[in-house]
Amino acid sequence: MASQQAVRLSLKKPTYAVCVVGVKTYVDVHSDVPKGAKTFGISWSSGVEIFMVYNPARVTEPTGQSHWPLDANVDVTVSVDTASKDLNDLKVKVSYFGQGEDDALGHSVLYLTGVDVSLDVDTGRQGKVKRSRGDKETWRWGPEGHGAILLVNCDRDSPRSRGLDLTSIQLTSLDDLKDMSPMVLTCNGPDRLFDTHKLVMKTPFSDSRRVGVFCARGGHSLSNYKQVLGPQHQSYEVERQPGERKISFYVEGLAFPDADFSGLVSLSVSLVDKTTLVEVLIFTDTVAFRVAPWIMTPNTQPPLELYVCSVMDIHGSNEKFLRDLSDLVSKANCKMTTCPRAENQNDRWIQDEIEFGYVEAPHKSFPVVFDSPRDRGLKDFSYKRILGPDFGYVTKEIPLAGASGLDSFGNLDVSPPVTVGGKEYPLGRILIGSSFPKSGGRRMAKVVYDFLKAQQVQAPVELYSDWLSVGHVDEFLSFVPTSDQKGFRLLLASPSVCLKLFQEKREEGHGEAAQFDGVQHQVKRSINEMLADGRLRRDSLHVQKCIDWNREVLKRELGLTERDIVDIPQLFYRQGPYAEAFFPNMVNMVVLGKHLGIPKPFGPIIHGRCCLEEKVRALLEPLGLHCTFIDDFLSYHKLLGEVHCGTNVRRQPFSFKWWHMVP
């Protein structure tokens, strides 16, 4: 809002002013007064409101024929409650009197033209624009908060478009308007007023590359929509047509929150008098928006669509693996999309290449795929095949050094909603692996980490994963949904639990039962041999210490207790300074609701059943989960895990609205 307008009255000639509906204008009744005047009275026409500002301790409000004193700091402000039909059709008259005199010593006349100017957006977050005279300039979090929301227009609604919709200054599809936030400019007043006054819409220079505004003019063809603000245009003189009272605009976000961008942008409209030598600003109305963050979805959210790649390697195609996944998807009642070899260039690791999330505003929500900087065979898949109508795309490029293994999105996970020491994280917390607590080592690229942190709604937690060869958090943890009050369990790989299980089986007389029994091209290892292998034991116990360090971080940062954690048996061995799974890593599973696709561990067979599978079933099935063990041995043991790393799941968004939280 502009500072309060002031109007100085004259005894010699009428004064003219423009008054914005609902905005008070200060009237100077003291500067030009008749000689001998001690008091004044005031009268006004219908449609005008007068406000007397004074100190009740010093001034008594006049009654009957008495008047207001001139020497007691009594100020006058006026406002109008509706737009004028004609110029100067509202009148205020000030009469001046001597002490105790009834006859006026002089008069000043003020003619007003009322104009209704207001810039309005969905400040109430109800999905529609409502007229507001309240606080539109600020944005506040929480269920009682206020402020409008923008979606980054990062999908591609027209098949004719080559890039994201946000890159085009021309509207390419009317459907694109649904991705934008509506904004309405009220500009009601006499047409002749706009011959001498103009309306100017602006955005700060720093915001101009982050927000775009389209003006709707006339009909419903694409040519009726014109971009008026954006990277190339920081201001726009509104083209008001005669008789026009409201003008519709559509606002799009052009960038997600990031290290150099809080997510807040503002737009303003100003009424300017252009008849003077130096244009005079009469009134400004400003609205604030926050760009909706990119939000990840945890395993506990219902699955909508599973993505997997069809590949061919020296062992043949992965057709059986695809069939097994198809059976699992059918049980989970979700969709399965297979990326053909021609599009994946024989790169099966779709979990590492992309991460699915979504954006949401009160009026619209759509999924957005985050394309990692990994950029191998699948580098073009998300842009060429996933990006489309109501399916957005975002990526971050790493300058100079290029991506490391920890920039792959197998190293990116998110917890279910948690409460930590009374602070709620209703959308969970992002989990990333790094070299912390070591100095040096591999870390996620700063540009990726900064982007994730800047979204504000899923505060990241750094875990220690640099002890692993690949270095991804998904190699030692996962989350599964449960139907109890907690709603989920954290699964952690556990060498100690595995060694204890094998010890128990040996004591039961099953020491000769062998790991990898029946697996071609793989040396069998009996329980006795594995327990006697000092190096395997040392390596696994070293890994257990690394996982235990993360266990304490996860308990502290996610507010978990031991009851919330399930230890999944798993052995590891070290290759130099880094560790790898000794058998297919069961925690590296795909979670489709209650249905779990778990890498088949090929553990020792006892009484016709794999003892590792039986242990996992005993741990998870009482929680209402269904375990399906899928053979990915060749792809896993040679290429490090296909059940999880070779799949990716798009999930249902949270029902909780991110703007209701307080970061």
XYZ file of C-alpha atoms in Angstrom:
663
model
C 0.000 0.000 0.000
C 1.291 3.515 -0.848
C 1.826 6.064 1.892
C -1.283 8.086 2.742
C -2.117 10.662 0.068
C -2.385 14.271 1.222
C -4.556 17.005 -0.321
C -4.060 20.700 0.481
C -7.182 22.895 0.351
C -7.363 26.447 -1.023
C -9.720 29.339 -0.266
C -9.265 30.773 -3.759
C -10.263 27.855 -5.952
C -11.651 24.336 -5.708
C -9.260 21.440 -5.152
C -9.544 18.201 -7.100
C -8.336 14.805 -6.032
C -8.641 11.144 -6.904
C -9.567 8.938 -3.984
C -9.180 5.136 -4.068
C -12.106 3.218 -2.604
C -11.396 2.158 0.959
C -8.181 4.203 1.234
C -8.059 7.248 3.483
C -6.789 10.564 2.120
C -5.456 13.250 4.455
C -7.102 16.663 3.933
C -5.000 19.676 4.980
C -7.500 22.138 6.491
C -4.823 24.212 8.260
C -2.499 25.641 5.592
C -4.861 28.124 3.891
C -7.397 29.656 6.330
C -9.131 33.076 6.519
C -7.668 35.701 8.843
C -9.261 35.481 12.268
C -10.561 31.944 11.796
C -10.579 29.903 15.003
C -12.847 26.968 14.166
C -14.057 25.025 11.172
C -16.965 22.858 10.104
C -17.188 20.274 7.414
C -19.940 18.872 5.169
C -19.892 16.248 2.453
C -21.938 14.517 -0.179
C -23.298 11.004 -0.115
C -20.627 8.367 -0.861
C -17.960 10.175 1.146
C -16.833 9.194 4.643
C -15.168 11.745 6.945
C -12.862 10.775 9.803
C -11.826 13.301 12.450
C -8.526 12.477 14.117
C -7.940 14.143 17.485
C -6.927 13.626 21.110
C -10.115 13.235 23.212
C -8.208 14.496 26.261
C -7.710 17.880 24.580
C -10.706 18.194 22.271
C -14.416 17.682 22.861
C -16.419 16.564 19.857
C -18.679 19.483 18.857
C -22.436 19.231 19.229
C -25.264 21.343 17.878
C -23.967 24.498 16.156
C -20.423 24.287 17.552
C -17.367 23.644 15.374
C -13.973 21.977 15.512
C -11.068 24.079 16.835
C -8.278 24.928 14.409
C -5.498 25.081 16.989
C -5.901 21.696 18.663
C -4.262 19.287 16.181
C -7.534 18.098 14.720
C -6.886 16.322 11.427
C -9.322 15.337 8.698
C -9.209 12.272 6.482
C -11.698 11.244 3.828
C -12.483 8.061 1.962
C -15.023 6.948 -0.604
C -17.009 3.735 -0.482
C -17.681 3.277 -4.187
C -16.293 4.237 -7.559
C -17.568 7.463 -9.133
C -19.761 7.444 -12.201
C -18.417 10.795 -13.386
C -15.367 12.912 -12.727
C -15.554 15.085 -9.592
C -19.020 13.883 -8.604
C -18.206 13.793 -4.877
C -17.827 16.939 -2.788
C -16.363 17.979 0.566
C -16.838 21.544 1.872
C -14.856 23.087 4.742
C -16.151 26.335 6.306
C -14.068 28.542 8.615
C -15.442 30.621 11.509
C -14.252 33.258 13.958
C -14.498 32.658 17.704
C -18.172 32.368 18.618
C -19.329 33.505 15.177
C -22.023 31.817 13.123
C -21.180 33.370 9.758
C -18.378 31.719 7.821
C -15.280 33.751 7.086
C -14.507 31.595 4.033
C -14.917 28.217 2.395
C -12.700 25.580 0.750
C -14.165 23.028 -1.638
C -12.727 19.610 -2.473
C -14.062 17.636 -5.436
C -13.310 13.939 -5.368
C -13.353 11.248 -7.996
C -13.674 7.780 -6.532
C -11.794 4.952 -8.258
C -11.770 1.311 -7.228
C -8.312 -0.242 -7.684
C -7.433 -3.606 -6.141
C -5.107 -6.462 -7.030
C -6.477 -9.735 -5.682
C -5.274 -13.342 -5.526
C -6.150 -16.456 -3.560
C -4.769 -15.172 -0.256
C -7.177 -17.431 1.664
C -5.847 -20.565 -0.107
C -9.321 -21.761 -1.054
C -8.641 -22.276 -4.763
C -10.342 -19.081 -5.939
C -9.749 -15.352 -5.895
C -11.621 -13.296 -3.328
C -11.608 -9.517 -2.960
C -9.491 -8.496 0.023
C -8.527 -5.279 1.750
C -6.511 -7.192 4.327
C -2.816 -8.013 4.406
C -1.886 -9.132 0.900
C 1.773 -8.064 1.010
C 2.988 -10.742 3.431
C 2.929 -14.543 3.355
C 2.444 -16.599 6.496
C 2.764 -20.347 7.115
C 0.350 -22.454 9.136
C -3.335 -23.432 9.176
C -4.257 -19.845 10.086
C -1.779 -18.386 7.607
C -2.440 -16.423 4.458
C -0.844 -15.692 1.105
C -1.210 -16.994 -2.427
C 0.699 -19.934 -3.931
C 2.339 -20.391 -7.327
C 3.140 -23.613 -9.137
C 6.324 -23.777 -11.183
C 4.944 -24.284 -14.674
C 7.356 -27.131 -15.357
C 5.115 -29.489 -17.325
C 4.474 -29.528 -21.083
C 0.778 -29.260 -21.924
C 1.076 -29.045 -25.699
C 2.613 -31.858 -27.784
C 3.815 -29.127 -30.160
C 6.067 -27.634 -27.507
C 9.710 -28.622 -27.310
C 10.518 -27.396 -23.823
C 8.839 -26.822 -20.492
C 5.825 -24.518 -20.560
C 7.679 -21.996 -18.409
C 10.214 -21.404 -21.192
C 7.584 -20.039 -23.584
C 6.385 -16.436 -23.643
C 3.454 -17.566 -25.782
C 0.607 -19.619 -24.393
C 0.690 -22.974 -26.223
C -2.377 -24.593 -24.674
C -5.427 -23.329 -22.816
C -4.857 -26.205 -20.396
C -1.701 -24.390 -19.351
C -3.850 -21.759 -17.620
C -4.915 -24.389 -15.081
C -1.295 -24.633 -13.924
C -1.242 -20.903 -13.203
C -2.660 -18.959 -10.266
C -5.485 -16.548 -11.119
C -5.156 -12.859 -10.286
C -7.824 -10.181 -10.758
C -7.279 -6.440 -11.161
C -10.254 -4.258 -10.242
C -10.079 -0.952 -12.131
C -13.524 0.632 -11.815
C -13.989 4.344 -12.330
C -14.985 6.973 -14.901
C -13.425 6.235 -18.269
C -12.217 9.849 -18.556
C -10.157 9.397 -15.411
C -7.970 6.878 -17.243
C -7.204 9.472 -19.919
C -5.117 11.286 -17.309
C -4.150 8.379 -15.088
C -2.582 5.004 -15.775
C -2.275 1.656 -14.028
C 1.202 0.158 -13.954
C 1.866 -3.446 -12.926
C 5.375 -4.313 -11.712
C 7.508 -7.014 -10.209
C 10.847 -6.380 -8.488
C 13.848 -6.987 -10.730
C 15.006 -9.900 -8.548
C 11.598 -11.592 -8.984
C 11.204 -10.988 -12.701
C 13.110 -14.156 -13.687
C 11.068 -16.243 -11.267
C 7.521 -15.259 -12.156
C 5.531 -14.797 -15.350
C 2.172 -13.064 -15.791
C -0.284 -13.529 -18.655
C -3.138 -11.106 -19.324
C -6.466 -12.455 -20.532
C -8.089 -10.263 -23.162
C -11.301 -11.057 -24.976
C -12.123 -14.570 -26.094
C -10.809 -18.057 -25.489
C -8.235 -18.490 -28.237
C -4.512 -18.661 -27.511
C -4.007 -15.245 -29.117
C -6.179 -13.668 -26.414
C -3.499 -14.350 -23.791
C -0.376 -12.222 -23.701
C 2.617 -12.429 -21.379
C 2.974 -8.996 -19.794
C 5.507 -9.635 -17.011
C 8.478 -11.972 -16.902
C 12.234 -12.077 -17.454
C 11.955 -9.646 -20.366
C 9.346 -7.348 -18.839
C 9.550 -5.944 -15.307
C 6.638 -3.514 -15.746
C 3.452 -3.316 -17.762
C 1.112 -0.398 -18.401
C -2.327 -1.957 -18.102
C -4.409 -1.670 -21.262
C -7.782 -0.905 -19.734
C -10.678 -0.783 -22.176
C -13.584 1.722 -21.815
C -16.122 0.463 -19.303
C -13.825 -2.300 -18.108
C -14.084 -2.950 -14.375
C -12.060 -6.124 -13.928
C -9.116 -7.628 -15.804
C -8.021 -11.240 -15.376
C -4.397 -12.344 -15.153
C -2.694 -15.715 -14.751
C 0.565 -16.069 -12.823
C 3.150 -18.840 -13.244
C 6.249 -19.743 -11.279
C 9.429 -19.966 -13.314
C 11.821 -21.347 -10.687
C 11.716 -23.534 -7.605
C 13.033 -22.276 -4.281
C 16.795 -22.626 -4.164
C 19.897 -21.452 -2.322
C 19.500 -17.940 -3.749
C 15.693 -17.852 -3.785
C 13.415 -18.095 -0.734
C 10.386 -18.874 -2.888
C 8.673 -15.543 -2.178
C 7.756 -13.191 -5.029
C 5.557 -10.106 -5.200
C 3.516 -8.252 -7.800
C 2.077 -4.746 -7.523
C -0.202 -2.383 -9.383
C 0.044 1.388 -9.069
C -2.350 4.190 -9.978
C -0.282 7.020 -11.423
C -1.250 10.606 -12.323
C 0.432 11.317 -15.648
C -0.729 14.920 -16.098
C 2.066 16.447 -14.027
C 5.623 17.121 -15.156
C 6.783 14.388 -12.829
C 4.318 11.525 -12.657
C 2.690 11.232 -9.230
C 2.066 7.898 -7.566
C -1.386 7.914 -5.972
C -1.813 4.357 -4.779
C -0.103 0.947 -4.882
C -1.565 -2.466 -4.108
C 0.857 -5.383 -3.636
C 0.313 -9.126 -3.427
C 2.757 -11.815 -2.301
C 3.097 -15.373 -3.580
C 5.160 -18.327 -2.429
C 6.323 -20.801 -5.046
C 5.175 -24.303 -4.142
C 8.057 -26.595 -3.162
C 8.977 -29.882 -4.796
C 7.843 -32.604 -2.366
C 9.105 -36.200 -2.151
C 6.834 -39.085 -1.199
C 7.961 -41.882 1.161
C 7.407 -45.633 0.813
C 4.420 -45.349 3.126
C 2.404 -43.462 0.489
C 0.221 -45.692 -1.747
C 1.866 -46.641 -5.059
C 0.419 -45.354 -8.321
C 2.911 -46.464 -10.958
C 6.090 -48.545 -11.011
C 8.770 -47.820 -13.619
C 11.302 -50.446 -14.678
C 13.705 -50.966 -17.582
C 13.898 -53.774 -20.108
C 17.588 -54.585 -20.666
C 19.859 -57.162 -22.275
C 23.276 -58.128 -20.876
C 25.713 -61.026 -21.194
C 23.335 -63.204 -19.176
C 20.401 -62.442 -21.476
C 17.341 -60.279 -21.019
C 15.629 -59.498 -17.706
C 12.243 -60.753 -18.950
C 11.705 -63.070 -15.977
C 12.462 -60.219 -13.591
C 9.893 -58.080 -15.432
C 7.305 -60.870 -15.178
C 7.923 -61.219 -11.441
C 7.509 -57.478 -10.998
C 4.330 -57.522 -13.075
C 2.863 -60.146 -10.735
C 3.794 -58.010 -7.715
C 2.297 -54.895 -9.291
C -0.948 -56.760 -9.938
C -1.187 -57.700 -6.266
C -0.574 -54.074 -5.283
C -3.165 -52.840 -7.805
C -0.965 -50.204 -9.410
C 0.328 -49.519 -12.907
C 3.641 -50.713 -14.383
C 5.532 -48.838 -17.086
C 8.489 -50.485 -18.824
C 11.194 -48.352 -20.403
C 12.384 -50.179 -23.550
C 16.039 -50.761 -24.349
C 15.966 -48.215 -27.158
C 15.213 -45.512 -24.607
C 17.316 -46.678 -21.672
C 20.437 -47.560 -23.677
C 20.762 -50.688 -21.522
C 20.915 -48.622 -18.344
C 18.633 -50.386 -15.842
C 19.289 -48.177 -12.781
C 16.209 -45.998 -12.952
C 16.166 -45.472 -9.160
C 19.502 -43.692 -9.468
C 18.438 -41.563 -12.431
C 15.184 -39.995 -11.200
C 13.082 -39.251 -8.144
C 9.327 -38.733 -8.265
C 7.668 -35.976 -6.275
C 4.886 -33.459 -6.755
C 3.887 -29.826 -6.453
C 0.623 -28.551 -5.029
C -1.396 -25.343 -4.806
C -4.994 -24.970 -3.605
C -6.226 -25.019 -7.197
C -3.997 -27.722 -8.699
C -1.477 -30.491 -8.053
C 0.646 -32.564 -10.409
C 3.640 -34.944 -10.234
C 7.138 -33.654 -10.982
C 10.104 -35.877 -11.797
C 13.487 -34.730 -10.488
C 16.173 -35.811 -12.973
C 19.485 -36.487 -11.233
C 22.786 -35.151 -12.595
C 23.953 -38.789 -12.980
C 23.318 -38.637 -16.747
C 24.060 -42.107 -18.049
C 21.994 -44.204 -20.474
C 18.682 -43.052 -18.951
C 19.601 -39.368 -19.008
C 16.978 -38.406 -21.615
C 14.182 -40.742 -20.533
C 12.422 -38.486 -18.031
C 12.588 -35.441 -20.303
C 11.502 -37.229 -23.464
C 8.989 -39.725 -22.086
C 7.756 -38.650 -18.637
C 7.499 -34.883 -19.089
C 4.082 -34.062 -20.538
C 0.657 -32.644 -19.698
C 0.364 -32.302 -15.915
C 3.668 -34.108 -15.386
C 6.492 -31.735 -14.591
C 10.270 -31.946 -14.791
C 13.138 -30.394 -12.844
C 16.874 -31.010 -12.811
C 20.036 -29.510 -11.354
C 23.292 -29.322 -13.269
C 26.609 -29.696 -11.493
C 29.150 -27.199 -12.836
C 32.737 -28.119 -13.593
C 33.445 -31.227 -11.462
C 30.522 -33.350 -12.641
C 28.441 -35.826 -10.642
C 29.726 -38.356 -8.129
C 28.065 -41.636 -7.137
C 26.428 -39.901 -4.187
C 24.517 -37.628 -6.581
C 22.536 -40.614 -7.838
C 19.083 -40.765 -6.313
C 19.512 -44.167 -4.744
C 21.242 -41.889 -2.249
C 18.062 -39.861 -1.757
C 15.192 -41.035 0.435
C 12.505 -39.512 2.615
C 11.006 -40.629 5.889
C 7.301 -40.871 6.651
C 5.786 -38.030 8.736
C 7.485 -37.794 12.128
C 7.431 -35.706 15.298
C 10.773 -34.894 16.919
C 10.815 -33.370 20.379
C 7.418 -31.777 19.830
C 8.299 -30.427 16.360
C 6.188 -31.930 13.612
C 7.466 -32.905 10.180
C 4.117 -33.776 8.545
C 5.797 -34.466 5.188
C 8.722 -36.393 6.632
C 12.408 -35.559 6.358
C 14.730 -36.080 3.398
C 17.594 -38.515 3.995
C 20.840 -38.292 2.048
C 24.111 -40.147 2.403
C 27.478 -38.429 2.712
C 30.945 -38.819 4.199
C 29.818 -37.238 7.463
C 31.197 -37.690 10.153
C 34.460 -38.220 8.249
C 36.380 -35.247 6.926
C 36.787 -35.480 3.187
C 35.284 -38.346 1.223
C 32.310 -38.347 -1.119
C 29.344 -36.052 -0.615
C 26.229 -35.099 -2.526
C 26.889 -32.087 -4.762
C 26.158 -28.782 -3.065
C 23.829 -27.651 -5.856
C 21.607 -30.722 -5.311
C 21.709 -30.536 -1.510
C 20.958 -26.790 -1.528
C 17.952 -27.357 -3.777
C 16.533 -30.029 -1.465
C 17.090 -27.898 1.632
C 15.562 -24.797 0.028
C 12.187 -26.524 -0.385
C 11.876 -26.044 3.431
C 9.108 -28.595 4.019
C 11.215 -31.786 4.361
C 14.333 -30.662 6.267
C 17.231 -32.922 5.128
C 19.179 -35.235 7.418
C 22.708 -36.278 6.446
C 23.641 -39.889 7.083
C 26.962 -41.681 6.816
C 27.031 -43.793 3.640
C 30.574 -43.282 2.349
C 31.567 -46.637 3.882
C 29.686 -48.380 1.042
C 31.154 -48.976 -2.420
C 28.213 -47.315 -4.139
C 27.563 -45.088 -1.132
C 23.763 -44.955 -1.216
C 21.435 -44.836 1.784
C 19.073 -47.327 0.146
C 21.711 -50.036 0.712
C 21.181 -50.073 4.460
C 17.711 -48.617 5.153
C 14.115 -48.635 3.983
C 10.685 -47.706 5.347
C 7.579 -49.873 5.223
C 3.968 -48.957 6.071
C 2.156 -50.555 9.004
C -1.453 -50.411 10.145
C -0.701 -49.648 13.800
C -0.631 -46.230 15.451
C 2.971 -45.541 14.418
C 2.114 -46.160 10.781
C 5.554 -47.329 9.667
C 8.774 -49.128 10.569
C 12.355 -48.287 9.711
C 14.204 -51.289 8.334
C 17.962 -51.392 8.851
C 20.397 -53.953 7.454
C 21.969 -55.825 10.368
C 25.097 -58.004 10.182
C 24.766 -58.745 13.915
C 21.281 -60.176 13.491
C 22.466 -62.259 10.544
C 25.467 -63.663 12.445
C 23.216 -64.437 15.403
C 20.727 -66.225 13.129
C 23.485 -68.356 11.584
C 24.868 -69.129 15.048
C 21.426 -70.322 16.152
C 21.060 -72.507 13.068
C 24.483 -74.051 13.659
C 23.556 -74.802 17.267
C 20.387 -76.472 15.973
C 22.553 -78.788 13.874
C 22.287 -77.053 10.490
C 25.891 -75.912 10.164
C 26.318 -77.560 6.759
C 23.335 -75.770 5.229
C 24.832 -73.518 2.571
C 24.446 -69.980 1.285
C 24.056 -69.847 -2.538
C 23.073 -73.546 -2.710
C 21.896 -74.230 -6.252
C 23.086 -70.896 -7.657
C 25.157 -71.342 -10.801
C 28.617 -69.780 -11.047
C 28.652 -69.015 -7.335
C 30.672 -70.821 -4.660
C 28.520 -72.280 -1.908
C 29.364 -71.247 1.657
C 28.079 -73.318 4.547
C 26.946 -71.732 7.787
C 29.992 -73.265 9.468
C 32.315 -71.779 6.859
C 30.763 -68.328 7.056
C 30.945 -68.241 10.849
C 34.550 -69.443 10.725
C 35.524 -66.773 8.155
C 37.302 -64.249 10.345
C 37.495 -61.629 7.604
C 33.768 -61.863 6.794
C 32.951 -61.514 10.497
C 35.322 -58.532 10.958
C 34.004 -56.814 7.850
C 30.381 -57.345 8.867
C 30.984 -56.088 12.415
C 32.738 -53.017 11.004
C 29.670 -52.391 8.864
C 27.471 -52.884 11.921
C 29.302 -50.024 13.649
C 28.665 -47.787 10.631
C 24.973 -48.693 10.608
C 24.735 -48.236 14.383
C 26.091 -44.703 14.013
C 23.308 -43.998 11.521
C 20.813 -45.726 13.807
C 21.451 -43.159 16.526
C 21.224 -40.272 14.058
C 17.921 -41.601 12.729
C 16.506 -42.070 16.216
C 17.508 -38.534 17.150
C 16.504 -36.752 13.928
C 13.300 -38.708 13.279
C 12.174 -39.090 16.888
C 12.299 -42.897 16.715
C 12.623 -45.512 19.439
C 13.959 -49.046 19.198
C 10.362 -50.279 18.844
C 10.145 -48.395 15.544
C 13.142 -50.206 14.012
C 13.295 -53.681 12.481
C 16.725 -55.255 11.905
C 16.970 -57.207 8.651
C 19.705 -59.898 8.530
C 22.480 -58.991 6.105
C 26.216 -59.688 5.796
C 28.782 -57.439 4.140
C 32.373 -57.780 3.017
C 34.919 -55.078 2.300
C 36.729 -54.377 -0.953
C 39.495 -52.045 0.134
C 37.959 -49.239 2.247
C 34.402 -49.827 1.042
C 31.787 -52.466 1.809
C 29.415 -54.478 -0.396
C 26.593 -56.876 0.416
C 27.718 -60.506 0.732
C 24.387 -61.766 -0.601
C 21.478 -59.920 -2.266
C 20.586 -57.056 0.050
C 17.088 -57.649 1.383
C 16.630 -54.150 2.748
C 17.104 -52.903 -0.834
C 13.469 -53.739 -1.574
C 10.611 -52.180 -3.526
C 7.611 -51.223 -1.387
C 4.155 -51.251 -3.003
C 1.786 -50.627 -0.119
C 1.605 -53.803 1.965
C 3.339 -55.765 -0.784
C 7.118 -55.942 -0.589
C 9.338 -57.054 -3.455
C 12.481 -58.308 -1.685
C 15.719 -59.494 -3.336
C 15.909 -63.278 -2.987
C 18.906 -63.878 -0.646
C 19.590 -67.536 -1.575
C 20.229 -68.301 2.079
C 20.823 -71.713 3.685
C 17.916 -74.115 3.079
C 16.614 -75.686 6.285
C 13.577 -77.972 6.239
C 12.994 -76.969 2.623
C 12.920 -73.239 3.307
C 15.468 -70.429 3.092
C 16.218 -69.472 6.696
C 16.894 -65.834 5.730
C 13.528 -65.558 3.998
C 11.801 -67.183 6.957
C 13.456 -64.746 9.359
C 12.332 -61.752 7.304
C 8.793 -63.101 7.028
C 8.699 -63.573 10.797
C 9.783 -59.973 11.274
C 7.506 -58.285 8.722
C 4.371 -60.356 8.154
C 3.039 -59.797 11.713
C 3.004 -56.111 10.758
C 0.475 -56.889 8.011
C 3.050 -56.935 5.212
C 3.305 -59.477 2.379
C 6.793 -60.599 1.361
C 7.569 -61.662 -2.202
C 11.182 -62.678 -2.822
C 12.343 -61.854 -6.337
C 15.395 -63.379 -8.007
C 17.683 -60.578 -9.165
C 20.891 -62.447 -8.327
C 22.837 -61.970 -11.537
C 21.912 -58.329 -11.928
C 22.376 -57.739 -8.230
C 25.577 -59.568 -7.482
C 27.321 -58.353 -10.590
C 25.693 -54.945 -10.880
C 24.510 -54.126 -7.349
C 20.730 -54.571 -6.989
C 17.780 -54.509 -9.390
C 14.676 -54.962 -7.216
C 15.011 -51.502 -5.715
C 17.708 -49.760 -7.765
C 16.226 -51.055 -11.016
C 12.733 -49.763 -10.210
C 11.142 -46.458 -9.314
C 7.691 -45.787 -7.902
C 5.439 -42.782 -8.351
C 3.261 -42.468 -5.276
C 0.125 -40.730 -4.121
C 0.724 -37.213 -2.761
C 0.215 -36.445 0.904
C -3.274 -35.379 1.956
C -1.625 -32.865 4.298
C -1.254 -29.425 2.702
C 2.325 -28.193 2.901
C 1.276 -24.585 3.534
C -0.358 -25.651 6.807
C 2.998 -26.545 8.337
C 5.433 -24.223 10.096
C 9.006 -25.049 8.955
